[in-house]
């Protein structure tokens, strides 16, 4: 039996990096948001034992061995469910590798869902979250889906009231940004800024927790304001008000401070998204993907077409609510 699952991407609506912790990870505050772009994962459990992975795009950055997140999660799920048989995982790759869209993490969570279905056994919600967090910081968000608050090292996730589906343009430059390298660059920047001669004190490791507390207040105020901003007194759309809130509250992604100086073309693409009419544009995760949020699907489609004419890989899509994610994930089973 083969089970197919859509493996959706995410964007980050703001990402704040705090102090580096004793375990080498960094404290984070972020709002993750699922979008409709996706890979497809097919899982088959057959006779024999072991795990195998095939990937439709032959990108050498997608490992086919035990270092792949899909492999690691399959091992953990087989053991948790006392499953037996040979697990074959096919990754139909459409999302960019090392793109900041969480594709590898999403692929792993989709593998977990598909494997449960193929084995006809279920994990509890808490087991899913625990297994996902063991494999990587960016996995648990995909267990929840929709609009999700991420804290801790990003693995501690809380479902938020869903934002309405927002028209989005995603631009995927041909650059892979290594997340560990981007965190190391952040630490170097924090060290530089910690010297007395500079004034950007908010980047120092020692006051990282104060800073994250402040960010928590801003995010919480923004999210609390969400239900009130929904009904517009002046006739603006719900989505339009949300986008204004994002800009007004100054929600931003700290990775831009280290990734843009290294890859100036990414800063230019953010500018292109803004000039094409996006109400809010940002790097997603550590990049290199950039996205822009638009007031309507028509505006997003027009902007994507304008960016493509400028030679950029741009696609119009939308954000997904939690309910849309679970409906569209649709487990397709073939015997
Ligand atoms: O958890 P994950 O495997 O995705 O993390 C990859 C790497 O990114 C970690 O080994 C660490 O170097 C860095 N990281 C971090 N702080 C986080 C998440 C990841 O420093 N909150």
mmCIF file of C-alpha atoms and ligand atoms in Angstrom:
data_model
loop_
_atom_site.group_PDB
_atom_site.id
_atom_site.type_symbol
_atom_site.label_atom_id
_atom_site.label_comp_id
_atom_site.label_asym_id
_atom_site.label_seq_id
_atom_site.Cartn_x
_atom_site.Cartn_y
_atom_site.Cartn_z
ATOM 1 C CA UNK A 1 0.000 0.000 0.000
ATOM 2 C CA UNK A 2 1.332 3.452 -0.951
ATOM 3 C CA UNK A 3 0.202 6.572 0.907
ATOM 4 C CA UNK A 4 0.720 10.025 -0.649
ATOM 5 C CA UNK A 5 0.710 13.206 1.450
ATOM 6 C CA UNK A 6 1.172 16.866 0.466
ATOM 7 C CA UNK A 7 4.117 18.361 2.319
ATOM 8 C CA UNK A 8 3.398 22.100 2.624
ATOM 9 C CA UNK A 9 6.005 24.839 3.037
ATOM 10 C CA UNK A 10 6.070 27.543 5.728
ATOM 11 C CA UNK A 11 7.076 31.174 5.900
ATOM 12 C CA UNK A 12 8.073 33.119 9.024
ATOM 13 C CA UNK A 13 6.050 36.208 9.926
ATOM 14 C CA UNK A 14 8.839 37.753 11.977
ATOM 15 C CA UNK A 15 11.775 35.865 13.478
ATOM 16 C CA UNK A 16 13.695 37.086 16.499
ATOM 17 C CA UNK A 17 16.939 35.463 17.592
ATOM 18 C CA UNK A 18 17.947 35.573 21.242
ATOM 19 C CA UNK A 19 20.966 34.351 23.122
ATOM 20 C CA UNK A 20 22.866 31.245 22.143
ATOM 21 C CA UNK A 21 22.068 28.585 24.739
ATOM 22 C CA UNK A 22 24.269 26.102 26.590
ATOM 23 C CA UNK A 23 23.217 23.355 24.114
ATOM 24 C CA UNK A 24 24.460 25.454 21.167
ATOM 25 C CA UNK A 25 20.968 26.370 19.922
ATOM 26 C CA UNK A 26 19.520 29.880 19.975
ATOM 27 C CA UNK A 27 16.333 30.981 21.696
ATOM 28 C CA UNK A 28 13.779 32.091 19.130
ATOM 29 C CA UNK A 29 10.440 33.858 18.834
ATOM 30 C CA UNK A 30 8.663 33.447 15.532
ATOM 31 C CA UNK A 31 5.241 33.089 13.950
ATOM 32 C CA UNK A 32 5.241 30.271 11.427
ATOM 33 C CA UNK A 33 2.620 30.257 8.703
ATOM 34 C CA UNK A 34 1.838 27.338 6.362
ATOM 35 C CA UNK A 35 1.537 28.193 2.655
ATOM 36 C CA UNK A 36 0.037 26.233 -0.232
ATOM 37 C CA UNK A 37 3.318 25.437 -2.079
ATOM 38 C CA UNK A 38 4.236 21.824 -1.449
ATOM 39 C CA UNK A 39 6.248 18.692 -2.216
ATOM 40 C CA UNK A 40 4.569 15.277 -2.314
ATOM 41 C CA UNK A 41 5.723 12.405 -0.126
ATOM 42 C CA UNK A 42 4.824 8.802 -0.976
ATOM 43 C CA UNK A 43 5.423 6.090 1.576
ATOM 44 C CA UNK A 44 5.163 2.346 0.986
ATOM 45 C CA UNK A 45 5.682 -0.352 3.591
ATOM 46 C CA UNK A 46 6.597 -3.633 1.925
ATOM 47 C CA UNK A 47 8.287 -6.917 2.706
ATOM 48 C CA UNK A 48 11.716 -6.953 4.248
ATOM 49 C CA UNK A 49 13.333 -4.408 6.501
ATOM 50 C CA UNK A 50 15.214 -1.130 6.409
ATOM 51 C CA UNK A 51 14.528 2.235 4.804
ATOM 52 C CA UNK A 52 15.122 3.597 1.311
ATOM 53 C CA UNK A 53 14.658 7.103 -0.095
ATOM 54 C CA UNK A 54 14.296 8.227 -3.682
ATOM 55 C CA UNK A 55 14.018 11.866 -4.692
ATOM 56 C CA UNK A 56 12.696 13.083 -8.045
ATOM 57 C CA UNK A 57 15.178 15.939 -8.283
ATOM 58 C CA UNK A 58 18.741 14.740 -8.174
ATOM 59 C CA UNK A 59 19.956 17.653 -6.048
ATOM 60 C CA UNK A 60 23.103 16.455 -4.209
ATOM 61 C CA UNK A 61 21.974 18.528 -1.211
ATOM 62 C CA UNK A 62 19.097 16.066 -0.638
ATOM 63 C CA UNK A 63 20.773 13.094 1.094
ATOM 64 C CA UNK A 64 19.292 9.660 0.437
ATOM 65 C CA UNK A 65 20.805 8.043 3.529
ATOM 66 C CA UNK A 66 20.252 8.142 7.295
ATOM 67 C CA UNK A 67 21.159 11.844 7.426
ATOM 68 C CA UNK A 68 17.870 12.694 5.663
ATOM 69 C CA UNK A 69 15.224 13.951 8.117
ATOM 70 C CA UNK A 70 12.669 11.605 6.468
ATOM 71 C CA UNK A 71 14.887 8.617 7.236
ATOM 72 C CA UNK A 72 15.413 9.704 10.845
ATOM 73 C CA UNK A 73 11.726 10.213 11.504
ATOM 74 C CA UNK A 74 10.804 6.919 9.783
ATOM 75 C CA UNK A 75 13.150 5.060 12.161
ATOM 76 C CA UNK A 76 11.581 6.757 15.200
ATOM 77 C CA UNK A 77 7.995 6.165 14.012
ATOM 78 C CA UNK A 78 8.661 2.481 13.184
ATOM 79 C CA UNK A 79 10.097 1.981 16.636
ATOM 80 C CA UNK A 80 7.301 3.925 18.436
ATOM 81 C CA UNK A 81 4.577 1.982 16.591
ATOM 82 C CA UNK A 82 6.439 -1.369 16.685
ATOM 83 C CA UNK A 83 6.083 -1.450 12.895
ATOM 84 C CA UNK A 84 7.786 -3.988 10.655
ATOM 85 C CA UNK A 85 8.614 -4.066 6.948
ATOM 86 C CA UNK A 86 10.705 -2.137 4.444
ATOM 87 C CA UNK A 87 9.873 1.589 4.320
ATOM 88 C CA UNK A 88 10.217 3.219 0.885
ATOM 89 C CA UNK A 89 9.964 7.001 0.816
ATOM 90 C CA UNK A 90 9.623 8.928 -2.435
ATOM 91 C CA UNK A 91 10.114 12.701 -2.305
ATOM 92 C CA UNK A 92 8.548 14.519 -5.259
ATOM 93 C CA UNK A 93 10.560 17.707 -4.911
ATOM 94 C CA UNK A 94 9.171 21.032 -6.030
ATOM 95 C CA UNK A 95 10.200 23.245 -3.112
ATOM 96 C CA UNK A 96 13.698 24.759 -3.023
ATOM 97 C CA UNK A 97 16.420 22.999 -1.018
ATOM 98 C CA UNK A 98 17.924 25.160 1.801
ATOM 99 C CA UNK A 99 15.340 27.773 0.872
ATOM 100 C CA UNK A 100 14.026 28.879 4.273
ATOM 101 C CA UNK A 101 10.628 27.304 3.516
ATOM 102 C CA UNK A 102 11.192 24.379 5.899
ATOM 103 C CA UNK A 103 10.870 21.863 3.059
ATOM 104 C CA UNK A 104 13.087 19.159 4.582
ATOM 105 C CA UNK A 105 11.304 19.465 7.931
ATOM 106 C CA UNK A 106 7.896 19.389 6.279
ATOM 107 C CA UNK A 107 8.928 16.322 4.248
ATOM 108 C CA UNK A 108 9.804 14.532 7.476
ATOM 109 C CA UNK A 109 6.468 15.319 9.140
ATOM 110 C CA UNK A 110 4.596 14.250 5.989
ATOM 111 C CA UNK A 111 6.589 10.991 6.138
ATOM 112 C CA UNK A 112 5.404 10.494 9.726
ATOM 113 C CA UNK A 113 1.736 11.053 8.770
ATOM 114 C CA UNK A 114 2.016 8.775 5.716
ATOM 115 C CA UNK A 115 3.809 6.036 7.648
ATOM 116 C CA UNK A 116 1.130 6.017 10.365
ATOM 117 C CA UNK A 117 -1.467 5.612 7.655
ATOM 118 C CA UNK A 118 0.489 2.896 5.830
ATOM 119 C CA UNK A 119 0.936 0.944 9.074
ATOM 120 C CA UNK A 120 -2.735 1.574 10.014
ATOM 121 C CA UNK A 121 -1.540 2.691 13.443
ATOM 122 C CA UNK A 122 -1.707 6.123 15.097
ATOM 123 C CA UNK A 123 0.605 8.099 17.322
ATOM 124 C CA UNK A 124 -0.914 10.467 19.858
ATOM 125 C CA UNK A 125 -0.608 14.219 19.226
ATOM 126 C CA UNK A 126 1.977 14.505 22.017
ATOM 127 C CA UNK A 127 4.052 11.601 20.588
ATOM 128 C CA UNK A 128 4.054 13.256 17.150
ATOM 129 C CA UNK A 129 5.336 16.522 18.619
ATOM 130 C CA UNK A 130 7.988 14.755 20.696
ATOM 131 C CA UNK A 131 9.282 12.703 17.759
ATOM 132 C CA UNK A 132 9.249 15.740 15.447
ATOM 133 C CA UNK A 133 11.238 17.864 17.951
ATOM 134 C CA UNK A 134 13.849 15.070 18.254
ATOM 135 C CA UNK A 135 14.571 15.290 14.523
ATOM 136 C CA UNK A 136 14.788 19.102 14.235
ATOM 137 C CA UNK A 137 13.676 22.480 15.562
ATOM 138 C CA UNK A 138 11.565 23.254 12.493
ATOM 139 C CA UNK A 139 9.501 20.049 12.439
ATOM 140 C CA UNK A 140 6.829 20.439 15.174
ATOM 141 C CA UNK A 141 5.295 23.475 13.442
ATOM 142 C CA UNK A 142 4.204 21.151 10.626
ATOM 143 C CA UNK A 143 2.463 18.826 13.080
ATOM 144 C CA UNK A 144 0.263 21.795 14.056
ATOM 145 C CA UNK A 145 -0.015 23.733 10.742
ATOM 146 C CA UNK A 146 -1.759 27.047 9.983
ATOM 147 C CA UNK A 147 -0.587 30.012 12.077
ATOM 148 C CA UNK A 148 1.772 28.787 14.797
ATOM 149 C CA UNK A 149 3.810 30.512 17.510
ATOM 150 C CA UNK A 150 7.316 29.059 17.844
ATOM 151 C CA UNK A 151 9.466 29.590 20.948
ATOM 152 C CA UNK A 152 12.346 27.728 22.657
ATOM 153 C CA UNK A 153 14.684 26.732 19.819
ATOM 154 C CA UNK A 154 11.651 26.952 17.514
ATOM 155 C CA UNK A 155 10.441 23.448 18.429
ATOM 156 C CA UNK A 156 8.034 24.567 21.160
ATOM 157 C CA UNK A 157 4.892 25.361 19.193
ATOM 158 C CA UNK A 158 1.478 26.762 20.019
ATOM 159 C CA UNK A 159 -1.443 26.946 17.584
ATOM 160 C CA UNK A 160 -2.565 30.563 17.167
ATOM 161 C CA UNK A 161 -5.932 31.780 15.938
ATOM 162 C CA UNK A 162 -5.536 31.348 12.189
ATOM 163 C CA UNK A 163 -4.867 34.386 10.044
ATOM 164 C CA UNK A 164 -7.235 34.523 7.078
ATOM 165 C CA UNK A 165 -5.843 33.042 3.860
ATOM 166 C CA UNK A 166 -3.535 35.770 2.477
ATOM 167 C CA UNK A 167 -2.418 36.217 -1.132
ATOM 168 C CA UNK A 168 1.334 35.621 -1.179
ATOM 169 C CA UNK A 169 4.144 35.836 -3.718
ATOM 170 C CA UNK A 170 7.152 33.617 -3.104
ATOM 171 C CA UNK A 171 10.484 34.319 -4.816
ATOM 172 C CA UNK A 172 13.062 31.523 -4.786
ATOM 173 C CA UNK A 173 16.544 32.702 -5.818
ATOM 174 C CA UNK A 174 19.115 30.080 -6.822
ATOM 175 C CA UNK A 175 21.033 30.474 -3.569
ATOM 176 C CA UNK A 176 21.139 27.950 -0.724
ATOM 177 C CA UNK A 177 21.674 29.524 2.703
ATOM 178 C CA UNK A 178 22.955 27.215 5.430
ATOM 179 C CA UNK A 179 20.947 27.821 8.621
ATOM 180 C CA UNK A 180 23.801 26.869 11.025
ATOM 181 C CA UNK A 181 26.108 29.272 9.110
ATOM 182 C CA UNK A 182 23.507 32.050 9.362
ATOM 183 C CA UNK A 183 23.261 31.502 13.137
ATOM 184 C CA UNK A 184 27.083 31.609 13.369
ATOM 185 C CA UNK A 185 27.054 34.917 11.432
ATOM 186 C CA UNK A 186 24.434 36.205 13.872
ATOM 187 C CA UNK A 187 26.703 35.319 16.821
ATOM 188 C CA UNK A 188 29.622 37.106 15.149
ATOM 189 C CA UNK A 189 27.432 40.188 14.638
ATOM 190 C CA UNK A 190 26.287 40.062 18.276
ATOM 191 C CA UNK A 191 29.943 39.876 19.408
ATOM 192 C CA UNK A 192 30.834 42.886 17.262
ATOM 193 C CA UNK A 193 27.888 44.846 18.587
ATOM 194 C CA UNK A 194 28.706 43.892 22.175
ATOM 195 C CA UNK A 195 31.843 46.055 21.985
ATOM 196 C CA UNK A 196 31.347 49.315 23.886
ATOM 197 C CA UNK A 197 31.918 51.469 20.794
ATOM 198 C CA UNK A 198 28.698 50.341 19.133
ATOM 199 C CA UNK A 199 25.172 51.222 20.057
ATOM 200 C CA UNK A 200 23.080 48.301 18.760
ATOM 201 C CA UNK A 201 22.944 46.773 22.219
ATOM 202 C CA UNK A 202 19.907 44.679 21.423
ATOM 203 C CA UNK A 203 22.056 42.079 19.683
ATOM 204 C CA UNK A 204 24.199 41.083 22.645
ATOM 205 C CA UNK A 205 23.895 37.574 24.006
ATOM 206 C CA UNK A 206 23.666 38.703 27.630
ATOM 207 C CA UNK A 207 20.457 40.659 27.192
ATOM 208 C CA UNK A 208 18.966 38.292 24.620
ATOM 209 C CA UNK A 209 16.279 37.129 27.017
ATOM 210 C CA UNK A 210 15.182 40.714 27.811
ATOM 211 C CA UNK A 211 14.969 41.379 24.122
ATOM 212 C CA UNK A 212 12.925 38.242 23.479
ATOM 213 C CA UNK A 213 10.602 39.243 26.297
ATOM 214 C CA UNK A 214 10.032 42.601 24.566
ATOM 215 C CA UNK A 215 9.427 40.844 21.264
ATOM 216 C CA UNK A 216 7.002 38.478 22.995
ATOM 217 C CA UNK A 217 5.045 41.556 24.154
ATOM 218 C CA UNK A 218 4.966 43.012 20.631
ATOM 219 C CA UNK A 219 3.879 39.712 19.051
ATOM 220 C CA UNK A 220 1.289 39.147 21.720
ATOM 221 C CA UNK A 221 -0.101 42.686 21.293
ATOM 222 C CA UNK A 222 -0.232 42.172 17.534
ATOM 223 C CA UNK A 223 -1.952 38.799 17.818
ATOM 224 C CA UNK A 224 -4.330 40.071 20.486
ATOM 225 C CA UNK A 225 -5.263 42.934 18.225
ATOM 226 C CA UNK A 226 -6.102 40.491 15.467
ATOM 227 C CA UNK A 227 -9.778 39.851 16.264
ATOM 228 C CA UNK A 228 -10.410 43.594 16.716
ATOM 229 C CA UNK A 229 -8.728 44.627 13.508
ATOM 230 C CA UNK A 230 -10.754 42.035 11.596
ATOM 231 C CA UNK A 231 -13.892 44.151 11.150
ATOM 232 C CA UNK A 232 -12.908 47.329 9.413
ATOM 233 C CA UNK A 233 -14.637 50.596 10.276
ATOM 234 C CA UNK A 234 -13.377 52.164 7.058
ATOM 235 C CA UNK A 235 -14.270 49.325 4.730
ATOM 236 C CA UNK A 236 -10.735 47.879 4.340
ATOM 237 C CA UNK A 237 -10.463 44.106 3.984
ATOM 238 C CA UNK A 238 -9.627 41.870 6.962
ATOM 239 C CA UNK A 239 -6.409 40.817 5.260
ATOM 240 C CA UNK A 240 -5.543 44.445 4.476
ATOM 241 C CA UNK A 241 -5.842 45.426 8.128
ATOM 242 C CA UNK A 242 -3.684 42.530 9.188
ATOM 243 C CA UNK A 243 -0.992 43.521 6.742
ATOM 244 C CA UNK A 244 -1.038 47.100 8.069
ATOM 245 C CA UNK A 245 -0.723 45.680 11.591
ATOM 246 C CA UNK A 246 2.338 43.675 10.598
ATOM 247 C CA UNK A 247 4.045 46.736 9.159
ATOM 248 C CA UNK A 248 2.991 49.077 11.972
ATOM 249 C CA UNK A 249 4.142 46.679 14.686
ATOM 250 C CA UNK A 250 7.507 46.388 12.956
ATOM 251 C CA UNK A 251 7.461 42.595 12.718
ATOM 252 C CA UNK A 252 10.797 41.642 11.167
ATOM 253 C CA UNK A 253 13.217 38.790 10.546
ATOM 254 C CA UNK A 254 16.612 39.078 12.323
ATOM 255 C CA UNK A 255 18.271 36.830 9.728
ATOM 256 C CA UNK A 256 17.988 39.705 7.227
ATOM 257 C CA UNK A 257 20.682 41.514 9.253
ATOM 258 C CA UNK A 258 23.277 38.827 8.448
ATOM 259 C CA UNK A 259 21.967 37.317 5.210
ATOM 260 C CA UNK A 260 21.401 40.571 3.259
ATOM 261 C CA UNK A 261 24.974 41.887 3.721
ATOM 262 C CA UNK A 262 26.281 38.518 2.447
ATOM 263 C CA UNK A 263 23.836 38.260 -0.468
ATOM 264 C CA UNK A 264 22.900 41.860 -1.425
ATOM 265 C CA UNK A 265 20.780 40.568 -4.329
ATOM 266 C CA UNK A 266 18.301 39.229 -1.741
ATOM 267 C CA UNK A 267 17.805 42.724 -0.305
ATOM 268 C CA UNK A 268 17.164 43.914 -3.882
ATOM 269 C CA UNK A 269 14.494 41.229 -4.356
ATOM 270 C CA UNK A 270 12.753 42.371 -1.164
ATOM 271 C CA UNK A 271 12.743 45.866 -2.703
ATOM 272 C CA UNK A 272 11.297 44.443 -5.947
ATOM 273 C CA UNK A 273 8.476 42.792 -3.965
ATOM 274 C CA UNK A 274 7.732 46.089 -2.246
ATOM 275 C CA UNK A 275 7.760 47.990 -5.554
ATOM 276 C CA UNK A 276 5.445 45.330 -7.017
ATOM 277 C CA UNK A 277 2.877 46.316 -4.379
ATOM 278 C CA UNK A 278 3.384 43.886 -1.489
ATOM 279 C CA UNK A 279 2.058 45.251 1.808
ATOM 280 C CA UNK A 280 4.633 43.292 3.770
ATOM 281 C CA UNK A 281 7.786 41.615 2.402
ATOM 282 C CA UNK A 282 10.437 39.588 4.208
ATOM 283 C CA UNK A 283 13.063 36.888 4.061
ATOM 284 C CA UNK A 284 11.645 33.518 5.182
ATOM 285 C CA UNK A 285 13.700 31.768 7.878
ATOM 286 C CA UNK A 286 17.381 32.133 6.996
ATOM 287 C CA UNK A 287 16.441 32.399 3.292
ATOM 288 C CA UNK A 288 17.115 32.509 0.507
ATOM 289 C CA UNK A 289 13.340 32.581 -0.169
ATOM 290 C CA UNK A 290 11.613 35.951 0.071
ATOM 291 C CA UNK A 291 7.899 36.466 0.200
ATOM 292 C CA UNK A 292 5.460 39.323 -0.089
ATOM 293 C CA UNK A 293 1.889 39.485 1.232
ATOM 294 C CA UNK A 294 -0.730 41.135 -0.966
ATOM 295 C CA UNK A 295 -4.237 42.454 -0.530
ATOM 296 C CA UNK A 296 -5.779 40.171 -3.150
ATOM 297 C CA UNK A 297 -4.951 37.140 -5.328
ATOM 298 C CA UNK A 298 -5.225 39.385 -8.427
ATOM 299 C CA UNK A 299 -2.590 41.796 -7.056
ATOM 300 C CA UNK A 300 -0.344 38.863 -6.169
ATOM 301 C CA UNK A 301 -0.697 37.295 -9.641
ATOM 302 C CA UNK A 302 0.147 40.626 -11.291
ATOM 303 C CA UNK A 303 3.188 41.122 -9.053
ATOM 304 C CA UNK A 304 4.456 37.568 -9.671
ATOM 305 C CA UNK A 305 4.201 38.090 -13.411
ATOM 306 C CA UNK A 306 6.064 41.430 -13.146
ATOM 307 C CA UNK A 307 8.854 39.781 -11.118
ATOM 308 C CA UNK A 308 9.137 36.889 -13.587
ATOM 309 C CA UNK A 309 9.598 39.418 -16.393
ATOM 310 C CA UNK A 310 12.569 40.694 -14.402
ATOM 311 C CA UNK A 311 14.044 37.197 -14.513
ATOM 312 C CA UNK A 312 13.080 36.129 -10.983
ATOM 313 C CA UNK A 313 11.570 32.763 -10.037
ATOM 314 C CA UNK A 314 8.323 34.098 -8.575
ATOM 315 C CA UNK A 315 5.058 32.307 -7.925
ATOM 316 C CA UNK A 316 1.710 33.499 -6.573
ATOM 317 C CA UNK A 317 0.261 31.332 -3.819
ATOM 318 C CA UNK A 318 -1.624 31.799 -0.527
ATOM 319 C CA UNK A 319 -1.324 31.094 3.156
ATOM 320 C CA UNK A 320 -3.354 28.172 4.522
ATOM 321 C CA UNK A 321 -5.412 27.958 7.685
ATOM 322 C CA UNK A 322 -5.034 24.872 9.900
ATOM 323 C CA UNK A 323 -8.316 23.479 8.593
ATOM 324 C CA UNK A 324 -7.228 23.975 4.968
ATOM 325 C CA UNK A 325 -3.946 22.189 5.720
ATOM 326 C CA UNK A 326 -5.669 19.125 7.123
ATOM 327 C CA UNK A 327 -8.196 19.069 4.268
ATOM 328 C CA UNK A 328 -5.595 19.495 1.505
ATOM 329 C CA UNK A 329 -2.988 17.158 2.981
ATOM 330 C CA UNK A 330 -5.403 14.449 1.769
ATOM 331 C CA UNK A 331 -3.898 11.022 2.207
ATOM 332 C CA UNK A 332 -4.163 9.284 -1.143
ATOM 333 C CA UNK A 333 -3.921 5.554 -0.826
ATOM 334 C CA UNK A 334 -3.203 3.171 -3.677
ATOM 335 C CA UNK A 335 -2.856 -0.578 -3.307
HETATM 336 O O1 LIG B 1 17.227 21.793 14.804
HETATM 337 P P1 LIG B 1 17.875 21.815 13.467
HETATM 338 O O2 LIG B 1 18.518 20.522 13.093
HETATM 339 O O3 LIG B 1 16.990 22.321 12.391
HETATM 340 O O4 LIG B 1 19.047 22.889 13.568
HETATM 341 C C1 LIG B 1 20.107 22.932 12.643
HETATM 342 C C2 LIG B 1 21.203 23.792 13.212
HETATM 343 O O5 LIG B 1 20.794 25.173 13.245
HETATM 344 C C3 LIG B 1 21.597 23.479 14.639
HETATM 345 O O6 LIG B 1 22.581 22.486 14.693
HETATM 346 C C4 LIG B 1 22.127 24.813 15.139
HETATM 347 O O7 LIG B 1 23.447 25.017 14.662
HETATM 348 C C5 LIG B 1 21.272 25.817 14.414
HETATM 349 N N1 LIG B 1 20.116 26.272 15.223
HETATM 350 C C6 LIG B 1 20.319 27.186 16.254
HETATM 351 N N2 LIG B 1 19.263 27.621 16.998
HETATM 352 C C7 LIG B 1 17.997 27.218 16.706
HETATM 353 C C8 LIG B 1 17.760 26.295 15.659
HETATM 354 C C9 LIG B 1 18.849 25.834 14.934
HETATM 355 O O8 LIG B 1 21.469 27.590 16.525
HETATM 356 N N3 LIG B 1 16.983 27.696 17.429
#
